[in-house]
Tab-separated table of C-alpha atoms in Angstrom:
chain	number	residue	atom	x	y	z
A	1	MET	CA	-45.643	33.748	-58.025
A	2	SER	CA	-47.103	36.269	-60.470
A	3	SER	CA	-47.474	39.816	-60.695
A	4	SER	CA	-50.860	39.663	-58.937
A	5	ALA	CA	-49.519	38.460	-55.908
A	6	SER	CA	-49.398	41.919	-54.289
A	7	GLY	CA	-46.975	42.319	-51.172
A	8	SER	CA	-45.809	38.583	-51.498
A	9	SER	CA	-42.789	38.432	-49.153
A	10	THR	CA	-41.121	35.723	-51.120
A	11	SER	CA	-40.491	38.088	-54.216
A	12	THR	CA	-36.812	38.940	-54.860
A	13	ALA	CA	-37.565	41.589	-57.238
A	14	LEU	CA	-36.777	44.729	-55.694
A	15	LEU	CA	-33.459	43.082	-54.853
A	16	THR	CA	-32.459	44.541	-57.994
A	17	ASP	CA	-30.059	47.853	-58.011
A	18	HIS	CA	-31.474	51.128	-59.494
A	19	TYR	CA	-28.764	51.328	-62.143
A	20	GLU	CA	-29.741	47.755	-63.294
A	21	LEU	CA	-33.314	49.326	-64.218
A	22	THR	CA	-31.418	52.309	-65.742
A	23	MET	CA	-29.716	50.191	-68.055
A	24	LEU	CA	-32.809	48.053	-68.796
A	25	ALA	CA	-34.868	51.215	-69.741
A	26	SER	CA	-32.594	52.751	-71.946
A	27	ALA	CA	-31.801	49.098	-73.823
A	28	LEU	CA	-35.395	48.894	-74.511
A	29	ARG	CA	-35.558	52.499	-75.835
A	30	ASP	CA	-32.681	51.875	-78.434
A	31	GLY	CA	-33.550	48.133	-79.313
A	32	THR	CA	-30.873	46.318	-77.680
A	33	ALA	CA	-32.465	45.090	-74.721
A	34	GLU	CA	-33.036	41.866	-76.656
A	35	ARG	CA	-29.519	41.029	-77.913
A	36	GLU	CA	-28.313	37.449	-77.008
A	37	CYS	CA	-25.409	38.181	-74.167
A	38	VAL	CA	-23.207	35.935	-72.027
A	39	PHE	CA	-22.594	37.310	-68.378
A	40	GLU	CA	-19.732	35.987	-66.195
A	41	VAL	CA	-19.225	35.578	-62.154
A	42	PHE	CA	-15.602	35.443	-61.334
A	43	ALA	CA	-13.273	37.016	-58.560
A	44	ARG	CA	-9.801	38.907	-59.892
A	45	ARG	CA	-8.351	37.972	-56.913
A	46	LEU	CA	-8.459	36.224	-53.623
A	47	PRO	CA	-8.839	37.986	-50.450
A	48	ALA	CA	-5.582	38.696	-49.210
A	49	GLY	CA	-3.184	35.634	-48.048
A	50	ARG	CA	-5.743	33.110	-49.297
A	51	ARG	CA	-4.878	30.247	-50.981
A	52	TYR	CA	-8.309	29.111	-52.105
A	53	GLY	CA	-11.916	30.022	-52.239
A	54	VAL	CA	-14.987	28.084	-51.980
A	55	VAL	CA	-18.143	28.131	-54.056
A	56	ALA	CA	-21.345	28.327	-51.775
A	57	GLY	CA	-24.869	29.682	-52.813
A	58	THR	CA	-25.625	28.361	-56.161
A	59	GLN	CA	-28.621	26.594	-54.989
A	60	ARG	CA	-29.875	29.856	-53.203
A	61	ILE	CA	-29.557	31.892	-56.450
A	62	LEU	CA	-31.407	29.034	-58.584
A	63	ASP	CA	-34.163	29.263	-55.670
A	64	ALA	CA	-34.331	33.128	-55.945
A	65	ILE	CA	-34.330	33.168	-59.633
A	66	ALA	CA	-37.162	30.900	-59.664
A	67	ASP	CA	-38.975	33.878	-57.307
A	68	PHE	CA	-37.859	36.622	-59.319
A	69	ARG	CA	-41.178	38.672	-59.820
A	70	PHE	CA	-42.587	41.919	-59.832
A	71	THR	CA	-45.533	42.247	-58.038
A	72	ASP	CA	-48.211	44.592	-58.128
A	73	ALA	CA	-46.907	46.310	-55.143
A	74	GLU	CA	-43.373	46.535	-56.277
A	75	LEU	CA	-44.312	48.095	-59.603
A	76	ALA	CA	-46.265	50.619	-58.026
A	77	GLN	CA	-43.470	51.695	-55.939
A	78	LEU	CA	-41.321	52.077	-59.101
A	79	GLU	CA	-43.780	54.019	-60.478
A	80	GLN	CA	-44.366	56.068	-57.740
A	81	THR	CA	-40.921	57.063	-57.469
A	82	ALA	CA	-40.009	57.394	-61.254
A	83	VAL	CA	-37.339	54.981	-61.277
A	84	VAL	CA	-38.685	53.691	-65.039
A	85	ASP	CA	-41.021	55.030	-67.468
A	86	SER	CA	-44.302	52.914	-68.215
A	87	ALA	CA	-42.721	50.901	-71.239
A	88	THR	CA	-40.554	49.455	-68.720
A	89	LEU	CA	-43.047	48.756	-66.142
A	90	ASP	CA	-44.868	47.228	-68.556
A	91	TRP	CA	-41.994	45.020	-69.519
A	92	LEU	CA	-41.112	44.406	-65.556
A	93	ALA	CA	-44.695	43.106	-65.250
A	94	ASP	CA	-44.163	40.014	-67.544
A	95	TYR	CA	-41.013	39.437	-66.285
A	96	ARG	CA	-39.417	35.560	-66.124
A	97	PHE	CA	-35.654	34.523	-66.727
A	98	THR	CA	-35.959	32.101	-69.683
A	99	GLY	CA	-32.072	31.870	-70.151
A	100	ASP	CA	-29.433	29.336	-69.423
A	101	ILE	CA	-26.768	29.151	-66.164
A	102	ASP	CA	-24.108	26.987	-66.167
A	103	GLY	CA	-21.364	27.004	-63.127
A	104	TYR	CA	-19.541	25.589	-60.677
A	105	PRO	CA	-20.937	22.887	-58.381
A	106	GLU	CA	-21.132	24.484	-54.454
A	107	GLY	CA	-18.576	23.051	-52.601
A	108	GLU	CA	-16.017	23.229	-55.725
A	109	LEU	CA	-12.647	25.164	-54.909
A	110	TYR	CA	-12.403	28.131	-57.189
A	111	PHE	CA	-9.141	30.804	-58.235
A	112	PRO	CA	-8.650	33.977	-59.656
A	113	GLY	CA	-10.323	34.378	-62.825
A	114	SER	CA	-12.335	31.056	-62.400
A	115	PRO	CA	-15.667	31.185	-64.371
A	116	ILE	CA	-17.851	30.446	-61.458
A	117	LEU	CA	-21.064	31.224	-63.046
A	118	THR	CA	-22.172	31.735	-66.633
A	119	VAL	CA	-25.589	33.531	-67.191
A	120	ARG	CA	-26.830	33.200	-71.036
A	121	GLY	CA	-29.982	35.209	-72.127
A	122	THR	CA	-31.223	38.728	-73.609
A	123	PHE	CA	-29.599	41.589	-72.057
A	124	ALA	CA	-32.641	42.570	-70.393
A	125	GLU	CA	-33.287	39.621	-68.565
A	126	SER	CA	-29.987	38.744	-67.754
A	127	VAL	CA	-28.916	42.428	-66.326
A	128	LEU	CA	-31.712	42.123	-63.846
A	129	LEU	CA	-29.888	39.483	-62.085
A	130	GLU	CA	-26.602	41.024	-61.442
A	131	THR	CA	-27.158	41.954	-57.646
A	132	LEU	CA	-29.118	39.326	-56.707
A	133	VAL	CA	-26.319	36.620	-57.997
A	134	LEU	CA	-23.594	38.457	-56.588
A	135	SER	CA	-25.158	39.321	-53.271
A	136	ILE	CA	-25.664	35.599	-53.039
A	137	LEU	CA	-22.354	34.245	-54.242
A	138	ASN	CA	-20.050	36.929	-52.484
A	139	TYR	CA	-21.540	36.392	-49.208
A	140	ASP	CA	-21.939	32.662	-49.085
A	141	SER	CA	-18.572	31.877	-50.996
A	142	ALA	CA	-17.289	34.209	-48.164
A	143	VAL	CA	-18.498	32.051	-45.316
A	144	ALA	CA	-17.479	29.463	-46.822
A	145	SER	CA	-14.004	29.795	-47.758
A	146	ALA	CA	-13.360	31.055	-43.966
A	147	ALA	CA	-15.554	28.112	-42.751
A	148	ALA	CA	-13.466	25.890	-44.772
A	149	ARG	CA	-9.682	26.937	-43.182
A	150	MET	CA	-11.448	26.516	-39.471
A	151	SER	CA	-12.670	22.763	-40.319
A	152	ALA	CA	-9.212	22.251	-41.933
A	153	ALA	CA	-7.444	23.500	-38.710
A	154	ALA	CA	-10.135	21.735	-36.500
A	155	ASN	CA	-8.729	18.667	-37.883
A	156	GLY	CA	-11.538	16.142	-37.705
A	157	ARG	CA	-12.714	17.778	-34.733
A	158	PRO	CA	-16.350	19.393	-34.988
A	159	ILE	CA	-17.353	22.901	-35.096
A	160	ILE	CA	-20.938	24.272	-34.143
A	161	GLU	CA	-21.889	27.491	-35.880
A	162	MET	CA	-23.039	30.105	-33.477
A	163	GLY	CA	-23.095	33.462	-35.340
A	164	GLY	CA	-26.784	33.797	-35.411
A	165	ARG	CA	-26.172	37.086	-32.998
A	166	ARG	CA	-23.348	38.535	-35.102
A	167	ALA	CA	-25.201	38.880	-38.509
A	168	HIS	CA	-28.123	40.159	-40.177
A	169	GLU	CA	-31.169	37.866	-39.178
A	170	TYR	CA	-31.507	36.358	-42.875
A	171	ALA	CA	-27.849	36.336	-43.127
A	172	ALA	CA	-27.205	34.344	-40.580
A	173	VAL	CA	-29.457	31.614	-42.115
A	174	ALA	CA	-27.228	31.810	-45.034
A	175	ALA	CA	-24.038	31.772	-43.178
A	176	ALA	CA	-25.204	28.152	-40.912
A	177	ARG	CA	-25.760	26.938	-44.414
A	178	ALA	CA	-22.393	28.064	-45.975
A	179	ALA	CA	-20.611	26.849	-42.936
A	180	TYR	CA	-22.177	23.488	-42.849
A	181	LEU	CA	-21.221	22.806	-46.689
A	182	ALA	CA	-17.588	23.756	-45.535
A	183	GLY	CA	-17.325	21.091	-42.621
A	184	PHE	CA	-18.865	22.764	-39.697
A	185	ALA	CA	-20.876	19.824	-37.942
A	186	THR	CA	-24.074	21.460	-36.610
A	187	THR	CA	-25.413	24.997	-35.973
A	188	SER	CA	-27.374	26.832	-33.344
A	189	ASN	CA	-29.762	28.641	-35.821
A	190	LEU	CA	-33.021	26.816	-35.926
A	191	GLU	CA	-34.049	28.300	-39.024
A	192	ALA	CA	-31.230	26.932	-40.884
A	193	GLY	CA	-31.857	23.799	-39.476
A	194	ARG	CA	-35.524	23.783	-40.471
A	195	ARG	CA	-35.078	25.112	-43.893
A	196	TYR	CA	-31.952	23.017	-44.901
A	197	GLY	CA	-31.772	20.306	-42.688
A	198	ILE	CA	-28.869	20.980	-40.821
A	199	PRO	CA	-28.098	19.340	-37.511
A	200	THR	CA	-28.805	21.755	-34.323
A	201	ARG	CA	-27.077	21.970	-31.207
A	202	GLY	CA	-26.991	24.865	-28.292
A	203	THR	CA	-26.363	24.713	-24.721
A	204	VAL	CA	-27.180	27.937	-22.484
A	205	ALA	CA	-25.856	31.198	-21.649
A	206	HIS	CA	-24.152	32.707	-18.736
A	207	ALA	CA	-27.682	34.577	-18.189
A	208	PHE	CA	-29.055	31.025	-17.226
A	209	ILE	CA	-26.663	30.479	-14.454
A	210	LEU	CA	-26.920	34.072	-13.257
A	211	LEU	CA	-30.980	33.626	-13.125
A	212	HIS	CA	-30.460	30.892	-10.143
A	213	ASP	CA	-29.559	31.633	-6.938
A	214	THR	CA	-26.478	29.507	-7.091
A	215	GLU	CA	-24.346	27.695	-10.162
A	216	GLU	CA	-25.446	24.331	-8.727
A	217	ALA	CA	-29.507	25.051	-8.969
A	218	ALA	CA	-29.065	25.975	-12.562
A	219	PHE	CA	-26.974	22.842	-13.127
A	220	ARG	CA	-29.621	20.821	-11.698
A	221	ALA	CA	-32.301	22.352	-13.405
A	222	GLN	CA	-30.573	21.662	-16.558
A	223	ILE	CA	-29.729	18.186	-15.833
A	224	GLU	CA	-33.307	17.269	-15.004
A	225	LYS	CA	-34.641	18.745	-18.331
A	226	MET	CA	-32.022	17.841	-20.446
A	227	GLY	CA	-30.428	14.726	-19.128
A	228	THR	CA	-26.857	14.065	-18.481
A	229	ASP	CA	-25.519	14.089	-21.832
A	230	THR	CA	-26.121	17.920	-22.136
A	231	THR	CA	-23.308	20.483	-21.718
A	232	LEU	CA	-22.813	22.829	-18.738
A	233	LEU	CA	-21.058	26.292	-18.855
A	234	VAL	CA	-18.852	26.054	-16.292
A	235	ASP	CA	-16.876	29.334	-16.104
A	236	THR	CA	-19.521	32.077	-14.956
A	237	TYR	CA	-17.730	32.154	-11.656
A	238	ASP	CA	-14.854	30.006	-11.191
A	239	ILE	CA	-14.049	27.302	-13.701
A	240	THR	CA	-12.425	24.932	-11.102
A	241	ARG	CA	-15.362	25.144	-8.797
A	242	GLY	CA	-17.642	24.891	-11.992
A	243	ILE	CA	-16.216	21.709	-12.895
A	244	GLU	CA	-16.423	20.299	-9.439
A	245	THR	CA	-20.320	21.164	-8.921
A	246	ALA	CA	-21.007	20.234	-12.714
A	247	VAL	CA	-19.685	16.527	-11.844
A	248	ARG	CA	-21.333	16.497	-8.764
A	249	VAL	CA	-24.487	17.363	-10.163
A	250	ALA	CA	-24.301	15.188	-13.357
A	251	GLY	CA	-22.027	12.389	-11.859
A	252	PRO	CA	-19.169	11.289	-14.186
A	253	GLU	CA	-21.598	10.409	-17.178
A	254	LEU	CA	-21.576	14.369	-17.600
A	255	GLY	CA	-21.830	14.688	-21.774
A	256	ALA	CA	-19.356	17.929	-21.915
A	257	ILE	CA	-18.564	21.046	-20.256
A	258	ARG	CA	-17.964	24.652	-22.095
A	259	ILE	CA	-15.567	27.292	-21.460
A	260	ASP	CA	-16.125	30.623	-23.268
A	261	SER	CA	-13.347	32.863	-22.028
A	262	GLY	CA	-9.995	33.216	-20.691
A	263	ASP	CA	-6.634	31.236	-22.064
A	264	LEU	CA	-8.479	28.444	-23.556
A	265	GLY	CA	-5.678	26.268	-24.003
A	266	VAL	CA	-4.163	26.553	-20.320
A	267	LEU	CA	-7.949	26.248	-18.942
A	268	ALA	CA	-8.613	23.161	-21.295
A	269	ARG	CA	-5.562	21.015	-19.870
A	270	GLN	CA	-6.566	22.119	-16.497
A	271	ALA	CA	-10.178	20.857	-16.991
A	272	ARG	CA	-9.016	17.841	-18.488
A	273	GLU	CA	-6.751	17.029	-15.812
A	274	GLN	CA	-9.683	17.906	-13.457
A	275	LEU	CA	-12.332	16.023	-15.105
A	276	ASP	CA	-10.554	12.713	-15.173
A	277	ALA	CA	-9.801	13.157	-11.610
A	278	LEU	CA	-12.945	13.255	-10.650
A	279	GLY	CA	-13.873	10.078	-12.993
A	280	ALA	CA	-15.668	11.918	-15.798
A	281	LYS	CA	-13.134	10.832	-18.399
A	282	ASP	CA	-15.517	10.477	-21.230
A	283	THR	CA	-16.945	14.233	-20.539
A	284	ARG	CA	-15.959	16.533	-23.648
A	285	ILE	CA	-14.576	19.657	-23.684
A	286	VAL	CA	-16.443	22.479	-25.805
A	287	VAL	CA	-14.507	25.883	-25.920
A	288	SER	CA	-15.934	29.247	-27.577
A	289	GLY	CA	-15.172	32.873	-27.317
A	290	ASP	CA	-13.777	34.681	-30.606
A	291	LEU	CA	-12.598	31.690	-32.534
A	292	ASP	CA	-10.732	31.998	-35.743
A	293	GLU	CA	-9.180	29.488	-37.728
A	294	HIS	CA	-5.789	30.633	-36.386
A	295	ALA	CA	-7.108	30.281	-32.739
A	296	ILE	CA	-8.508	26.702	-33.690
A	297	ALA	CA	-5.042	25.950	-35.046
A	298	ALA	CA	-3.197	27.129	-31.887
A	299	LEU	CA	-5.538	24.460	-29.651
A	300	ARG	CA	-4.793	21.449	-32.067
A	301	ALA	CA	-2.423	20.027	-29.427
A	302	GLU	CA	-4.860	20.829	-26.405
A	303	PRO	CA	-7.355	18.619	-25.086
A	304	VAL	CA	-10.304	20.265	-26.926
A	305	ASP	CA	-13.058	17.862	-28.297
A	306	ALA	CA	-15.344	20.598	-30.099
A	307	TYR	CA	-15.486	24.109	-30.975
A	308	GLY	CA	-18.008	26.987	-31.129
A	309	VAL	CA	-17.440	29.656	-33.509
A	310	GLY	CA	-19.423	32.824	-34.106
A	311	THR	CA	-18.274	36.197	-35.447
A	312	SER	CA	-15.237	34.979	-37.252
A	313	VAL	CA	-17.301	32.702	-39.424
A	314	VAL	CA	-20.496	34.897	-40.313
A	315	THR	CA	-18.136	37.664	-41.124
A	316	GLY	CA	-15.700	35.613	-43.592
A	317	SER	CA	-12.767	35.902	-40.951
A	318	GLY	CA	-11.817	39.107	-42.054
A	319	ALA	CA	-12.973	38.831	-45.845
A	320	PRO	CA	-16.871	39.290	-45.392
A	321	THR	CA	-16.769	39.712	-49.397
A	322	ALA	CA	-15.212	36.802	-52.029
A	323	GLY	CA	-15.128	40.056	-54.219
A	324	MET	CA	-16.984	38.365	-56.929
A	325	VAL	CA	-17.858	40.647	-60.179
A	326	TYR	CA	-20.845	40.010	-62.982
A	327	LYS	CA	-19.522	40.986	-66.039
A	328	LEU	CA	-20.645	41.114	-69.714
A	329	VAL	CA	-18.298	38.762	-71.709
A	330	GLU	CA	-20.469	38.379	-74.946
A	331	VAL	CA	-22.784	40.075	-77.208
A	332	ASN	CA	-24.538	38.168	-80.329
A	333	GLY	CA	-21.673	35.783	-80.350
A	334	ARG	CA	-19.060	38.737	-80.246
A	335	PRO	CA	-16.667	38.770	-77.738
A	336	VAL	CA	-16.356	42.056	-75.501
A	337	ALA	CA	-14.038	42.926	-72.794
A	338	LYS	CA	-13.657	45.692	-70.287
A	339	ARG	CA	-10.311	47.083	-70.627
A	340	SER	CA	-9.969	49.569	-67.474
A	341	GLU	CA	-6.632	49.356	-65.580
A	342	HIS	CA	-6.430	47.073	-62.934
A	343	LYS	CA	-10.163	46.142	-63.374
A	344	ALA	CA	-9.777	44.516	-67.140
A	345	SER	CA	-11.874	41.286	-68.221
A	346	ARG	CA	-11.235	38.945	-70.852
A	347	GLY	CA	-14.224	38.555	-73.814
A	348	GLY	CA	-15.909	35.642	-75.038
A	349	ARG	CA	-17.700	32.765	-73.068
A	350	LYS	CA	-15.143	30.487	-71.284
A	351	ALA	CA	-15.015	27.267	-69.246
A	352	ALA	CA	-12.578	25.757	-67.080
A	353	LEU	CA	-10.776	22.507	-66.190
A	354	ARG	CA	-8.562	21.449	-63.442
A	355	ARG	CA	-5.641	19.722	-64.517
A	356	HIS	CA	-4.342	16.733	-62.090
A	357	LYS	CA	-1.428	14.523	-61.551
A	358	PRO	CA	-1.559	11.022	-61.617
A	359	THR	CA	-1.643	10.999	-57.859
A	360	GLY	CA	-4.976	13.334	-57.862
A	361	THR	CA	-3.003	16.526	-56.698
A	362	ALA	CA	-4.399	19.565	-58.538
A	363	LEU	CA	-1.633	21.189	-61.185
A	364	GLU	CA	-3.430	24.233	-62.313
A	365	GLU	CA	-6.847	25.448	-63.281
A	366	ILE	CA	-6.983	26.298	-67.233
A	367	VAL	CA	-9.698	28.536	-68.255
A	368	TYR	CA	-10.477	28.838	-71.924
A	369	PRO	CA	-13.120	29.911	-74.773
A	370	VAL	CA	-15.876	27.271	-75.114
A	371	ASN	CA	-15.088	26.941	-78.610
A	372	ASN	CA	-11.599	26.082	-78.188
A	373	PRO	CA	-10.981	23.967	-75.436
A	374	PRO	CA	-7.431	22.334	-74.681
A	375	GLU	CA	-6.278	18.555	-75.759
A	376	PRO	CA	-7.869	16.707	-72.874
A	377	GLU	CA	-5.869	14.795	-70.638
A	378	GLU	CA	-6.675	11.707	-68.401
A	379	HIS	CA	-6.884	13.527	-65.112
A	380	ASP	CA	-8.597	16.523	-66.163
A	381	LYS	CA	-11.814	17.418	-64.269
A	382	GLN	CA	-14.373	19.856	-66.136
A	383	LEU	CA	-15.486	22.201	-63.344
A	384	GLN	CA	-18.831	23.880	-64.895
A	385	ILE	CA	-21.929	21.855	-64.543
A	386	PRO	CA	-25.391	23.121	-66.398
A	387	LEU	CA	-27.580	24.989	-63.588
A	388	MET	CA	-30.451	26.340	-65.302
A	389	ARG	CA	-32.218	25.569	-68.739
A	390	ALA	CA	-34.708	27.850	-70.502
A	391	GLY	CA	-35.433	29.537	-66.979
A	392	GLN	CA	-35.804	26.497	-65.162
A	393	PRO	CA	-33.179	24.409	-62.570
A	394	VAL	CA	-31.889	21.133	-64.129
A	395	ASP	CA	-32.980	17.746	-62.589
A	396	ASP	CA	-30.757	16.058	-60.203
A	397	LEU	CA	-28.601	18.775	-59.110
A	398	PRO	CA	-26.079	18.214	-56.132
A	399	THR	CA	-27.356	18.586	-52.766
A	400	LEU	CA	-25.963	20.029	-49.938
A	401	GLU	CA	-24.449	16.997	-48.540
A	402	ASP	CA	-22.778	16.406	-52.206
A	403	ALA	CA	-21.332	19.581	-52.162
A	404	ARG	CA	-19.858	18.697	-48.357
A	405	GLN	CA	-18.426	15.753	-50.252
A	406	ARG	CA	-17.261	17.647	-53.134
A	407	LEU	CA	-15.338	19.944	-50.907
A	408	ARG	CA	-13.751	17.497	-48.714
A	409	HIS	CA	-12.070	15.893	-51.925
A	410	GLY	CA	-11.128	19.131	-53.285
A	411	LEU	CA	-8.950	20.106	-50.462
A	412	VAL	CA	-7.286	16.637	-50.505
A	413	SER	CA	-6.577	17.341	-53.829
A	414	LEU	CA	-4.486	20.759	-53.102
A	415	PRO	CA	-0.660	20.620	-52.715
A	416	TRP	CA	0.132	20.336	-49.233
A	417	GLU	CA	1.066	24.080	-48.826
A	418	GLY	CA	-2.401	25.118	-50.171
A	419	LEU	CA	-3.552	24.428	-47.019
A	420	LYS	CA	-1.282	26.261	-45.152
A	421	LEU	CA	-3.350	29.598	-42.857
A	422	SER	CA	-0.070	31.716	-43.593
A	423	SER	CA	-0.548	34.254	-46.485
A	424	GLY	CA	0.626	32.902	-49.950
A	425	ASP	CA	-0.239	32.636	-53.304
A	426	PRO	CA	-3.227	30.458	-54.606
A	427	ALA	CA	-2.593	27.147	-54.239
A	428	ILE	CA	-2.388	26.251	-57.984
A	429	PRO	CA	-2.124	28.728	-60.774
A	430	THR	CA	-4.838	29.635	-63.642
A	431	THR	CA	-3.928	29.781	-66.612
A	432	PHE	CA	-6.057	31.278	-69.558
A	433	LEU	CA	-6.177	30.276	-73.000
């Protein structure tokens, strides 16, 4: 896309923050804009009580940078509102990111201080990416980190992501992708299915039951259209009667029932007993309704076959941002660092490795200057990979399925206490060399 593509809906340029353009204009004026710089993305800490974070959104960042152009309409907006001067407008009209990016692949675990993304280029072209990069990484990683905890709590039982009504319409699509990356089985978001190939599933809402004169009529209509393998919502009126009606209409081969309210543990036990007594021993029980990782864990011993999760996953289950920052750490090969109290950064471009026991259990994350790596050990794992070179994504980047598999392996590598849902320190320490 070029600047002549006026009004293109795919442009991401005005996701730039006002203060980034202020820095750009000032740097162009005093001649520092072309200095070669390194920016790093990291989190100073994990959300309170969390023991690990999950990287998500990297591929979306690369796609967004590829579309990062200032269209005629956007340049006109900046001119009309006097955000920048004419010299800066001329520079923006030809903007392309031509630098290099390295980072943790999606699905990788991260800890405080992990150099999750490293952006190298001129100050001018790199500083404009701050808001774009952080808005994607902070949200997607927050959702993936919460979803990973829920998937672990589900202990192999499938979870459907169904939070589209609890998030911004575009964020909902990103959340569905991040949740799937982190182990959710399906999503109800059809756009996420179209865009990312995520399996989609869905049942009906209470409105469909209320539309019909009787619950039986609603069930019969759904069965006639969708077949007996569908999921019937049985708690609109009385669950016991709802289950009896569902099996009578669909027969014992009914695929599943869904319970969306009440004491889910008690109701699931009662439902299982009733279904078995009615001969529907293979009918699955799906529960939903304000579930989070703690509620899922509490239901682990109950006869629940699948979970539906909405609000808690799209809001990061109490941590709606990963708290990542985008900081300048090197200028023309010279390390620079912020020294503000409680917000200090470490200068110089860095890389990271994760050290493991021979058994595969992670011991520590080691963050080191790229020009002074530690002595390698047999079970070390380098964490950053090339993502972009000369402004173009590298070939053969990991896929979404690769990310799902990477996270599975990463969680298995954590010490057992690292998977606890209770508050605690990061699962492994970070060592800075």
